[in-house]
């Protein structure tokens, strides 16, 4: 009888143990299932990006809140009815992702592949692809042109409707006349310096329209040289898109240097608005930033605007700061920029002569 009782007790223990194990397994499954979203959110919150591909600029993703960096391999998972805005640093794209186009955002933010057309496109960064300017019988190479500096132009368009105008001084010039013409605008103003804020009494420029600036250099009452610049303004729809993106940058409170060199630069350059990018970066320089990336990207943008003289000054500062901070990554990028600067400068000198102000293509 004792043997039977012991056997029954052992069987009961085994059954009880099995029940505990089963309950534990079920409990684990329930917890894992119910906390999977929480777990992914926690992993994302704790992660650190070694290389940042972009930034999530709007709410609406299931895991990444507005202001989160986009790391390699990240995906966007929009909530029902939401559209998530992503700014891509590597290819200057702005993505608008909803449930109809869920995708691997990191792949869409990858650097663009260089096409055959890109290789041979005429730009300020590739002057060798541009045709040589034919000069007429009245052109005088001995007198430099009043080379326009601002508005800064790369893709031919700007955002501001009241741009400041500046140009290089012409040796021997005693005064300058600035002429602006285009849709609803036609004025001339004479000045004795090389800068002109947009005149308060004149109508502002209109979105989607094309304008021309001409700066005439005078010696006494005679014109000794001149320089034109044709540019356009963004369409009103594009302007509204940019304004909304800038508002989102302010709302997520991106640190000033990161906002200027990363997010805002990408937003502006997505529309080739080199003028707005340069003005934003210059504001960080004026604020006393010691971040070498600010100066290096500013130099890059000056090159894109066809201003190698200004670029060299900023590359020099960036190099000094990168060395001081032992920032080898930035130092390498500065060296790449300086190599490009040297090529562009040598090419332009060979084409126009060392005394010319005519750096822009």
PDB file of N, CA and C in Angstrom, residues 84-185:
ATOM      1  N   UNK A  84       4.060  59.782 -43.647  1.00  0.00           N
ATOM      2  CA  UNK A  84       5.295  60.096 -42.925  1.00  0.00           C
ATOM      3  C   UNK A  84       6.275  60.776 -43.882  1.00  0.00           C
ATOM      4  N   UNK A  85       6.812  61.922 -43.460  1.00  0.00           N
ATOM      5  CA  UNK A  85       7.774  62.666 -44.266  1.00  0.00           C
ATOM      6  C   UNK A  85       9.188  62.313 -43.826  1.00  0.00           C
ATOM      7  N   UNK A  86      10.029  61.960 -44.792  1.00  0.00           N
ATOM      8  CA  UNK A  86      11.419  61.608 -44.517  1.00  0.00           C
ATOM      9  C   UNK A  86      12.329  62.458 -45.394  1.00  0.00           C
ATOM     10  N   UNK A  87      13.349  63.063 -44.779  1.00  0.00           N
ATOM     11  CA  UNK A  87      14.358  63.835 -45.507  1.00  0.00           C
ATOM     12  C   UNK A  87      15.590  62.960 -45.675  1.00  0.00           C
ATOM     13  N   UNK A  88      16.008  62.731 -46.918  1.00  0.00           N
ATOM     14  CA  UNK A  88      17.147  61.857 -47.215  1.00  0.00           C
ATOM     15  C   UNK A  88      18.414  62.684 -47.427  1.00  0.00           C
ATOM     16  N   UNK A  89      19.415  62.487 -46.572  1.00  0.00           N
ATOM     17  CA  UNK A  89      20.648  63.263 -46.656  1.00  0.00           C
ATOM     18  C   UNK A  89      21.511  62.889 -47.867  1.00  0.00           C
ATOM     19  N   UNK A  90      21.518  61.622 -48.249  1.00  0.00           N
ATOM     20  CA  UNK A  90      22.492  61.140 -49.224  1.00  0.00           C
ATOM     21  C   UNK A  90      22.128  61.441 -50.667  1.00  0.00           C
ATOM     22  N   UNK A  91      20.845  61.659 -50.944  1.00  0.00           N
ATOM     23  CA  UNK A  91      20.454  61.909 -52.331  1.00  0.00           C
ATOM     24  C   UNK A  91      19.544  63.125 -52.510  1.00  0.00           C
ATOM     25  N   UNK A  92      19.375  63.900 -51.426  1.00  0.00           N
ATOM     26  CA  UNK A  92      18.586  65.137 -51.479  1.00  0.00           C
ATOM     27  C   UNK A  92      17.125  64.888 -51.878  1.00  0.00           C
ATOM     28  N   UNK A  93      16.583  63.757 -51.448  1.00  0.00           N
ATOM     29  CA  UNK A  93      15.184  63.455 -51.746  1.00  0.00           C
ATOM     30  C   UNK A  93      14.314  63.709 -50.522  1.00  0.00           C
ATOM     31  N   UNK A  94      13.057  64.092 -50.782  1.00  0.00           N
ATOM     32  CA  UNK A  94      12.044  64.185 -49.737  1.00  0.00           C
ATOM     33  C   UNK A  94      11.015  63.094 -50.020  1.00  0.00           C
ATOM     34  N   UNK A  95      10.832  62.167 -49.059  1.00  0.00           N
ATOM     35  CA  UNK A  95       9.907  61.053 -49.247  1.00  0.00           C
ATOM     36  C   UNK A  95       8.621  61.303 -48.466  1.00  0.00           C
ATOM     37  N   UNK A  96       7.500  60.969 -49.091  1.00  0.00           N
ATOM     38  CA  UNK A  96       6.195  61.025 -48.429  1.00  0.00           C
ATOM     39  C   UNK A  96       5.619  59.613 -48.481  1.00  0.00           C
ATOM     40  N   UNK A  97       5.646  58.914 -47.339  1.00  0.00           N
ATOM     41  CA  UNK A  97       5.329  57.491 -47.314  1.00  0.00           C
ATOM     42  C   UNK A  97       4.028  57.251 -46.555  1.00  0.00           C
ATOM     43  N   UNK A  98       3.067  56.569 -47.215  1.00  0.00           N
ATOM     44  CA  UNK A  98       1.821  56.177 -46.560  1.00  0.00           C
ATOM     45  C   UNK A  98       1.614  54.677 -46.726  1.00  0.00           C
ATOM     46  N   UNK A  99       0.468  54.187 -46.312  1.00  0.00           N
ATOM     47  CA  UNK A  99       0.252  52.737 -46.342  1.00  0.00           C
ATOM     48  C   UNK A  99       0.156  52.176 -47.753  1.00  0.00           C
ATOM     49  N   UNK A 100      -0.041  53.050 -48.726  1.00  0.00           N
ATOM     50  CA  UNK A 100      -0.104  52.600 -50.120  1.00  0.00           C
ATOM     51  C   UNK A 100       1.274  52.428 -50.748  1.00  0.00           C
ATOM     52  N   UNK A 101       2.298  53.013 -50.111  1.00  0.00           N
ATOM     53  CA  UNK A 101       3.640  52.888 -50.688  1.00  0.00           C
ATOM     54  C   UNK A 101       4.683  52.585 -49.623  1.00  0.00           C
ATOM     55  N   UNK A 102       4.313  51.724 -48.660  1.00  0.00           N
ATOM     56  CA  UNK A 102       5.261  51.312 -47.618  1.00  0.00           C
ATOM     57  C   UNK A 102       6.482  50.690 -48.275  1.00  0.00           C
ATOM     58  N   UNK A 103       7.655  51.102 -47.840  1.00  0.00           N
ATOM     59  CA  UNK A 103       8.871  50.573 -48.457  1.00  0.00           C
ATOM     60  C   UNK A 103      10.050  50.729 -47.516  1.00  0.00           C
ATOM     61  N   UNK A 104      11.165  50.229 -47.967  1.00  0.00           N
ATOM     62  CA  UNK A 104      12.409  50.360 -47.218  1.00  0.00           C
ATOM     63  C   UNK A 104      12.940  51.771 -47.449  1.00  0.00           C
ATOM     64  N   UNK A 105      12.651  52.657 -46.514  1.00  0.00           N
ATOM     65  CA  UNK A 105      13.021  54.064 -46.687  1.00  0.00           C
ATOM     66  C   UNK A 105      14.529  54.241 -46.796  1.00  0.00           C
ATOM     67  N   UNK A 106      15.288  53.412 -46.064  1.00  0.00           N
ATOM     68  CA  UNK A 106      16.743  53.547 -46.109  1.00  0.00           C
ATOM     69  C   UNK A 106      17.276  53.305 -47.520  1.00  0.00           C
ATOM     70  N   UNK A 107      16.679  52.331 -48.234  1.00  0.00           N
ATOM     71  CA  UNK A 107      17.116  52.086 -49.610  1.00  0.00           C
ATOM     72  C   UNK A 107      16.780  53.266 -50.513  1.00  0.00           C
ATOM     73  N   UNK A 108      15.615  53.875 -50.294  1.00  0.00           N
ATOM     74  CA  UNK A 108      15.238  55.032 -51.098  1.00  0.00           C
ATOM     75  C   UNK A 108      16.106  56.236 -50.788  1.00  0.00           C
ATOM     76  N   UNK A 109      16.757  56.234 -49.636  1.00  0.00           N
ATOM     77  CA  UNK A 109      17.641  57.334 -49.262  1.00  0.00           C
ATOM     78  C   UNK A 109      19.096  57.064 -49.657  1.00  0.00           C
ATOM     79  N   UNK A 110      19.348  55.964 -50.337  1.00  0.00           N
ATOM     80  CA  UNK A 110      20.714  55.624 -50.751  1.00  0.00           C
ATOM     81  C   UNK A 110      21.221  56.640 -51.778  1.00  0.00           C
ATOM     82  N   UNK A 111      22.544  56.811 -51.896  1.00  0.00           N
ATOM     83  CA  UNK A 111      23.097  57.744 -52.888  1.00  0.00           C
ATOM     84  C   UNK A 111      22.620  57.405 -54.295  1.00  0.00           C
ATOM     85  N   UNK A 112      22.376  58.434 -55.091  1.00  0.00           N
ATOM     86  CA  UNK A 112      21.936  58.229 -56.462  1.00  0.00           C
ATOM     87  C   UNK A 112      23.060  57.657 -57.314  1.00  0.00           C
ATOM     88  N   UNK A 113      22.690  56.827 -58.261  1.00  0.00           N
ATOM     89  CA  UNK A 113      23.663  56.311 -59.219  1.00  0.00           C
ATOM     90  C   UNK A 113      23.937  57.378 -60.282  1.00  0.00           C
ATOM     91  N   UNK A 114      25.202  57.571 -60.614  1.00  0.00           N
ATOM     92  CA  UNK A 114      25.569  58.560 -61.622  1.00  0.00           C
ATOM     93  C   UNK A 114      25.238  58.016 -63.011  1.00  0.00           C
ATOM     94  N   UNK A 115      24.433  58.771 -63.761  1.00  0.00           N
ATOM     95  CA  UNK A 115      24.053  58.352 -65.111  1.00  0.00           C
ATOM     96  C   UNK A 115      25.036  58.902 -66.133  1.00  0.00           C
ATOM     97  N   UNK A 116      24.933  58.416 -67.352  1.00  0.00           N
ATOM     98  CA  UNK A 116      25.779  58.934 -68.428  1.00  0.00           C
ATOM     99  C   UNK A 116      25.512  60.414 -68.664  1.00  0.00           C
ATOM    100  N   UNK A 117      24.236  60.800 -68.573  1.00  0.00           N
ATOM    101  CA  UNK A 117      23.884  62.216 -68.753  1.00  0.00           C
ATOM    102  C   UNK A 117      24.531  63.082 -67.673  1.00  0.00           C
ATOM    103  N   UNK A 118      24.575  62.567 -66.416  1.00  0.00           N
ATOM    104  CA  UNK A 118      25.196  63.317 -65.323  1.00  0.00           C
ATOM    105  C   UNK A 118      26.685  63.541 -65.573  1.00  0.00           C
ATOM    106  N   UNK A 119      27.333  62.547 -66.150  1.00  0.00           N
ATOM    107  CA  UNK A 119      28.777  62.644 -66.371  1.00  0.00           C
ATOM    108  C   UNK A 119      29.140  63.808 -67.300  1.00  0.00           C
ATOM    109  N   UNK A 120      28.243  64.107 -68.233  1.00  0.00           N
ATOM    110  CA  UNK A 120      28.569  65.104 -69.253  1.00  0.00           C
ATOM    111  C   UNK A 120      27.729  66.374 -69.130  1.00  0.00           C
ATOM    112  N   UNK A 121      27.014  66.533 -68.008  1.00  0.00           N
ATOM    113  CA  UNK A 121      26.182  67.723 -67.820  1.00  0.00           C
ATOM    114  C   UNK A 121      27.064  68.938 -67.489  1.00  0.00           C
ATOM    115  N   UNK A 122      26.725  70.076 -68.073  1.00  0.00           N
ATOM    116  CA  UNK A 122      27.451  71.321 -67.812  1.00  0.00           C
ATOM    117  C   UNK A 122      26.980  71.921 -66.491  1.00  0.00           C
ATOM    118  N   UNK A 123      27.884  71.995 -65.509  1.00  0.00           N
ATOM    119  CA  UNK A 123      27.582  72.621 -64.219  1.00  0.00           C
ATOM    120  C   UNK A 123      28.810  73.375 -63.746  1.00  0.00           C
ATOM    121  N   UNK A 124      28.651  74.142 -62.677  1.00  0.00           N
ATOM    122  CA  UNK A 124      29.805  74.836 -62.095  1.00  0.00           C
ATOM    123  C   UNK A 124      30.833  73.862 -61.530  1.00  0.00           C
ATOM    124  N   UNK A 125      30.397  72.649 -61.197  1.00  0.00           N
ATOM    125  CA  UNK A 125      31.322  71.634 -60.688  1.00  0.00           C
ATOM    126  C   UNK A 125      32.010  70.863 -61.810  1.00  0.00           C
ATOM    127  N   UNK A 126      31.494  70.995 -63.043  1.00  0.00           N
ATOM    128  CA  UNK A 126      32.076  70.301 -64.200  1.00  0.00           C
ATOM    129  C   UNK A 126      32.229  71.281 -65.363  1.00  0.00           C
ATOM    130  N   UNK A 127      33.060  72.294 -65.185  1.00  0.00           N
ATOM    131  CA  UNK A 127      33.193  73.324 -66.230  1.00  0.00           C
ATOM    132  C   UNK A 127      33.733  72.774 -67.540  1.00  0.00           C
ATOM    133  N   UNK A 128      34.437  71.639 -67.480  1.00  0.00           N
ATOM    134  CA  UNK A 128      34.993  71.053 -68.704  1.00  0.00           C
ATOM    135  C   UNK A 128      33.905  70.582 -69.659  1.00  0.00           C
ATOM    136  N   UNK A 129      32.671  70.406 -69.143  1.00  0.00           N
ATOM    137  CA  UNK A 129      31.558  69.972 -69.986  1.00  0.00           C
ATOM    138  C   UNK A 129      30.814  71.135 -70.637  1.00  0.00           C
ATOM    139  N   UNK A 130      31.218  72.352 -70.309  1.00  0.00           N
ATOM    140  CA  UNK A 130      30.488  73.531 -70.787  1.00  0.00           C
ATOM    141  C   UNK A 130      31.167  74.131 -72.019  1.00  0.00           C
ATOM    142  N   UNK A 131      30.365  74.628 -72.959  1.00  0.00           N
ATOM    143  CA  UNK A 131      30.950  75.234 -74.162  1.00  0.00           C
ATOM    144  C   UNK A 131      31.699  76.514 -73.838  1.00  0.00           C
ATOM    145  N   UNK A 132      32.720  76.791 -74.620  1.00  0.00           N
ATOM    146  CA  UNK A 132      33.473  78.022 -74.449  1.00  0.00           C
ATOM    147  C   UNK A 132      32.636  79.198 -74.923  1.00  0.00           C
ATOM    148  N   UNK A 133      32.599  80.267 -74.115  1.00  0.00           N
ATOM    149  CA  UNK A 133      31.820  81.444 -74.475  1.00  0.00           C
ATOM    150  C   UNK A 133      32.495  82.176 -75.622  1.00  0.00           C
ATOM    151  N   UNK A 134      31.723  82.406 -76.672  1.00  0.00           N
ATOM    152  CA  UNK A 134      32.255  83.153 -77.817  1.00  0.00           C
ATOM    153  C   UNK A 134      32.148  84.647 -77.544  1.00  0.00           C
ATOM    154  N   UNK A 135      33.222  85.372 -77.751  1.00  0.00           N
ATOM    155  CA  UNK A 135      33.234  86.799 -77.470  1.00  0.00           C
ATOM    156  C   UNK A 135      33.060  87.591 -78.755  1.00  0.00           C
ATOM    157  N   UNK A 136      32.270  88.663 -78.648  1.00  0.00           N
ATOM    158  CA  UNK A 136      32.029  89.529 -79.796  1.00  0.00           C
ATOM    159  C   UNK A 136      33.149  90.522 -79.994  1.00  0.00           C
ATOM    160  N   UNK A 137      33.109  91.297 -81.097  1.00  0.00           N
ATOM    161  CA  UNK A 137      34.185  92.257 -81.391  1.00  0.00           C
ATOM    162  C   UNK A 137      34.279  93.383 -80.374  1.00  0.00           C
ATOM    163  N   UNK A 138      33.159  93.640 -79.637  1.00  0.00           N
ATOM    164  CA  UNK A 138      33.179  94.746 -78.672  1.00  0.00           C
ATOM    165  C   UNK A 138      33.551  94.303 -77.261  1.00  0.00           C
ATOM    166  N   UNK A 139      33.720  92.996 -77.081  1.00  0.00           N
ATOM    167  CA  UNK A 139      34.093  92.503 -75.748  1.00  0.00           C
ATOM    168  C   UNK A 139      35.543  92.838 -75.444  1.00  0.00           C
ATOM    169  N   UNK A 140      35.777  93.352 -74.228  1.00  0.00           N
ATOM    170  CA  UNK A 140      37.116  93.747 -73.806  1.00  0.00           C
ATOM    171  C   UNK A 140      37.541  92.868 -72.632  1.00  0.00           C
ATOM    172  N   UNK A 141      38.474  91.947 -72.892  1.00  0.00           N
ATOM    173  CA  UNK A 141      38.940  91.040 -71.842  1.00  0.00           C
ATOM    174  C   UNK A 141      39.815  91.725 -70.810  1.00  0.00           C
ATOM    175  N   UNK A 142      40.291  92.918 -71.114  1.00  0.00           N
ATOM    176  CA  UNK A 142      41.212  93.592 -70.202  1.00  0.00           C
ATOM    177  C   UNK A 142      40.496  94.159 -68.984  1.00  0.00           C
ATOM    178  N   UNK A 143      39.178  94.345 -69.069  1.00  0.00           N
ATOM    179  CA  UNK A 143      38.411  94.889 -67.947  1.00  0.00           C
ATOM    180  C   UNK A 143      37.550  93.781 -67.341  1.00  0.00           C
ATOM    181  N   UNK A 144      37.784  93.398 -66.101  1.00  0.00           N
ATOM    182  CA  UNK A 144      36.966  92.344 -65.480  1.00  0.00           C
ATOM    183  C   UNK A 144      35.502  92.760 -65.377  1.00  0.00           C
ATOM    184  N   UNK A 145      34.642  91.779 -65.366  1.00  0.00           N
ATOM    185  CA  UNK A 145      33.215  92.039 -65.208  1.00  0.00           C
ATOM    186  C   UNK A 145      32.871  92.200 -63.727  1.00  0.00           C
ATOM    187  N   UNK A 146      31.777  92.907 -63.421  1.00  0.00           N
ATOM    188  CA  UNK A 146      31.296  92.978 -62.026  1.00  0.00           C
ATOM    189  C   UNK A 146      30.569  91.679 -61.669  1.00  0.00           C
ATOM    190  N   UNK A 147      31.334  90.640 -61.488  1.00  0.00           N
ATOM    191  CA  UNK A 147      30.827  89.282 -61.306  1.00  0.00           C
ATOM    192  C   UNK A 147      29.802  89.221 -60.181  1.00  0.00           C
ATOM    193  N   UNK A 148      28.588  88.769 -60.502  1.00  0.00           N
ATOM    194  CA  UNK A 148      27.532  88.680 -59.499  1.00  0.00           C
ATOM    195  C   UNK A 148      27.818  87.565 -58.509  1.00  0.00           C
ATOM    196  N   UNK A 149      27.703  87.872 -57.239  1.00  0.00           N
ATOM    197  CA  UNK A 149      27.909  86.893 -56.170  1.00  0.00           C
ATOM    198  C   UNK A 149      26.564  86.384 -55.666  1.00  0.00           C
ATOM    199  N   UNK A 150      25.710  87.306 -55.250  1.00  0.00           N
ATOM    200  CA  UNK A 150      24.379  86.913 -54.783  1.00  0.00           C
ATOM    201  C   UNK A 150      23.314  87.697 -55.541  1.00  0.00           C
ATOM    202  N   UNK A 151      22.132  87.116 -55.756  1.00  0.00           N
ATOM    203  CA  UNK A 151      21.713  85.825 -55.202  1.00  0.00           C
ATOM    204  C   UNK A 151      22.557  84.669 -55.736  1.00  0.00           C
ATOM    205  N   UNK A 152      22.830  83.707 -54.841  1.00  0.00           N
ATOM    206  CA  UNK A 152      23.642  82.552 -55.195  1.00  0.00           C
ATOM    207  C   UNK A 152      22.809  81.609 -56.060  1.00  0.00           C
ATOM    208  N   UNK A 153      23.341  81.250 -57.222  1.00  0.00           N
ATOM    209  CA  UNK A 153      22.573  80.465 -58.182  1.00  0.00           C
ATOM    210  C   UNK A 153      23.331  79.193 -58.551  1.00  0.00           C
ATOM    211  N   UNK A 154      22.606  78.055 -58.540  1.00  0.00           N
ATOM    212  CA  UNK A 154      23.152  76.802 -59.049  1.00  0.00           C
ATOM    213  C   UNK A 154      22.222  76.235 -60.110  1.00  0.00           C
ATOM    214  N   UNK A 155      20.989  75.931 -59.710  1.00  0.00           N
ATOM    215  CA  UNK A 155      20.020  75.384 -60.656  1.00  0.00           C
ATOM    216  C   UNK A 155      19.174  76.443 -61.324  1.00  0.00           C
ATOM    217  N   UNK A 156      19.502  77.732 -61.110  1.00  0.00           N
ATOM    218  CA  UNK A 156      18.784  78.797 -61.787  1.00  0.00           C
ATOM    219  C   UNK A 156      17.582  79.334 -61.053  1.00  0.00           C
ATOM    220  N   UNK A 157      17.319  78.836 -59.814  1.00  0.00           N
ATOM    221  CA  UNK A 157      16.130  79.303 -59.097  1.00  0.00           C
ATOM    222  C   UNK A 157      16.457  79.687 -57.655  1.00  0.00           C
ATOM    223  N   UNK A 158      15.626  80.576 -57.116  1.00  0.00           N
ATOM    224  CA  UNK A 158      15.758  80.981 -55.719  1.00  0.00           C
ATOM    225  C   UNK A 158      14.373  80.929 -55.084  1.00  0.00           C
ATOM    226  N   UNK A 159      14.334  81.150 -53.765  1.00  0.00           N
ATOM    227  CA  UNK A 159      13.071  81.113 -53.025  1.00  0.00           C
ATOM    228  C   UNK A 159      12.627  82.495 -52.581  1.00  0.00           C
ATOM    229  N   UNK A 160      13.571  83.321 -52.175  1.00  0.00           N
ATOM    230  CA  UNK A 160      13.227  84.636 -51.636  1.00  0.00           C
ATOM    231  C   UNK A 160      12.684  85.565 -52.707  1.00  0.00           C
ATOM    232  N   UNK A 161      11.702  86.371 -52.347  1.00  0.00           N
ATOM    233  CA  UNK A 161      11.083  87.302 -53.295  1.00  0.00           C
ATOM    234  C   UNK A 161      11.710  88.693 -53.243  1.00  0.00           C
ATOM    235  N   UNK A 162      12.646  88.893 -52.318  1.00  0.00           N
ATOM    236  CA  UNK A 162      13.347  90.182 -52.214  1.00  0.00           C
ATOM    237  C   UNK A 162      14.842  89.901 -51.996  1.00  0.00           C
ATOM    238  N   UNK A 163      15.526  89.386 -53.006  1.00  0.00           N
ATOM    239  CA  UNK A 163      16.922  88.972 -52.823  1.00  0.00           C
ATOM    240  C   UNK A 163      17.886  90.154 -52.710  1.00  0.00           C
ATOM    241  N   UNK A 164      18.889  89.967 -51.858  1.00  0.00           N
ATOM    242  CA  UNK A 164      19.997  90.929 -51.817  1.00  0.00           C
ATOM    243  C   UNK A 164      20.905  90.667 -53.003  1.00  0.00           C
ATOM    244  N   UNK A 165      21.521  91.724 -53.521  1.00  0.00           N
ATOM    245  CA  UNK A 165      22.360  91.620 -54.715  1.00  0.00           C
ATOM    246  C   UNK A 165      23.761  92.095 -54.359  1.00  0.00           C
ATOM    247  N   UNK A 166      24.758  91.316 -54.732  1.00  0.00           N
ATOM    248  CA  UNK A 166      26.156  91.712 -54.508  1.00  0.00           C
ATOM    249  C   UNK A 166      27.002  91.225 -55.666  1.00  0.00           C
ATOM    250  N   UNK A 167      28.169  91.844 -55.848  1.00  0.00           N
ATOM    251  CA  UNK A 167      29.029  91.528 -56.985  1.00  0.00           C
ATOM    252  C   UNK A 167      30.472  91.884 -56.653  1.00  0.00           C
ATOM    253  N   UNK A 168      31.384  91.425 -57.484  1.00  0.00           N
ATOM    254  CA  UNK A 168      32.800  91.716 -57.284  1.00  0.00           C
ATOM    255  C   UNK A 168      33.116  93.127 -57.786  1.00  0.00           C
ATOM    256  N   UNK A 169      34.003  93.782 -57.088  1.00  0.00           N
ATOM    257  CA  UNK A 169      34.432  95.121 -57.503  1.00  0.00           C
ATOM    258  C   UNK A 169      35.234  95.042 -58.798  1.00  0.00           C
ATOM    259  N   UNK A 170      35.090  96.055 -59.644  1.00  0.00           N
ATOM    260  CA  UNK A 170      35.844  96.163 -60.891  1.00  0.00           C
ATOM    261  C   UNK A 170      36.902  97.248 -60.716  1.00  0.00           C
ATOM    262  N   UNK A 171      38.189  96.919 -60.910  1.00  0.00           N
ATOM    263  CA  UNK A 171      39.239  97.934 -60.770  1.00  0.00           C
ATOM    264  C   UNK A 171      38.963  99.144 -61.675  1.00  0.00           C
ATOM    265  N   UNK A 172      39.040 100.328 -61.098  1.00  0.00           N
ATOM    266  CA  UNK A 172      38.835 101.552 -61.879  1.00  0.00           C
ATOM    267  C   UNK A 172      37.395 102.017 -61.918  1.00  0.00           C
ATOM    268  N   UNK A 173      36.459 101.190 -61.468  1.00  0.00           N
ATOM    269  CA  UNK A 173      35.050 101.589 -61.486  1.00  0.00           C
ATOM    270  C   UNK A 173      34.777 102.605 -60.380  1.00  0.00           C
ATOM    271  N   UNK A 174      34.022 103.648 -60.717  1.00  0.00           N
ATOM    272  CA  UNK A 174      33.675 104.690 -59.738  1.00  0.00           C
ATOM    273  C   UNK A 174      32.249 104.547 -59.225  1.00  0.00           C
ATOM    274  N   UNK A 175      31.423 103.812 -59.947  1.00  0.00           N
ATOM    275  CA  UNK A 175      30.045 103.571 -59.517  1.00  0.00           C
ATOM    276  C   UNK A 175      29.474 102.383 -60.290  1.00  0.00           C
ATOM    277  N   UNK A 176      28.306 101.935 -59.847  1.00  0.00           N
ATOM    278  CA  UNK A 176      27.632 100.806 -60.504  1.00  0.00           C
ATOM    279  C   UNK A 176      26.139 101.125 -60.638  1.00  0.00           C
ATOM    280  N   UNK A 177      25.548 100.592 -61.675  1.00  0.00           N
ATOM    281  CA  UNK A 177      24.096 100.661 -61.829  1.00  0.00           C
ATOM    282  C   UNK A 177      23.552  99.249 -61.883  1.00  0.00           C
ATOM    283  N   UNK A 178      22.573  98.977 -61.015  1.00  0.00           N
ATOM    284  CA  UNK A 178      21.930  97.668 -60.972  1.00  0.00           C
ATOM    285  C   UNK A 178      20.566  97.785 -61.633  1.00  0.00           C
ATOM    286  N   UNK A 179      20.331  96.901 -62.589  1.00  0.00           N
ATOM    287  CA  UNK A 179      19.058  96.888 -63.311  1.00  0.00           C
ATOM    288  C   UNK A 179      18.369  95.551 -63.086  1.00  0.00           C
ATOM    289  N   UNK A 180      17.100  95.598 -62.693  1.00  0.00           N
ATOM    290  CA  UNK A 180      16.298  94.378 -62.508  1.00  0.00           C
ATOM    291  C   UNK A 180      15.084  94.469 -63.414  1.00  0.00           C
ATOM    292  N   UNK A 181      14.839  93.420 -64.185  1.00  0.00           N
ATOM    293  CA  UNK A 181      13.669  93.425 -65.057  1.00  0.00           C
ATOM    294  C   UNK A 181      13.064  92.039 -65.137  1.00  0.00           C
ATOM    295  N   UNK A 182      11.746  92.027 -65.352  1.00  0.00           N
ATOM    296  CA  UNK A 182      10.998  90.780 -65.458  1.00  0.00           C
ATOM    297  C   UNK A 182       9.539  91.069 -65.207  1.00  0.00           C
ATOM    298  N   UNK A 183       8.775  90.028 -64.962  1.00  0.00           N
ATOM    299  CA  UNK A 183       7.345  90.176 -64.737  1.00  0.00           C
ATOM    300  C   UNK A 183       7.042  91.133 -63.588  1.00  0.00           C
ATOM    301  N   UNK A 184       6.335  92.205 -63.845  1.00  0.00           N
ATOM    302  CA  UNK A 184       5.899  93.241 -62.896  1.00  0.00           C
ATOM    303  C   UNK A 184       7.052  94.024 -62.253  1.00  0.00           C
ATOM    304  N   UNK A 185       8.290  93.804 -62.703  1.00  0.00           N
ATOM    305  CA  UNK A 185       9.460  94.476 -62.107  1.00  0.00           C
ATOM    306  C   UNK A 185      10.299  95.114 -63.203  1.00  0.00           C
TER     307      UNK A 185
END
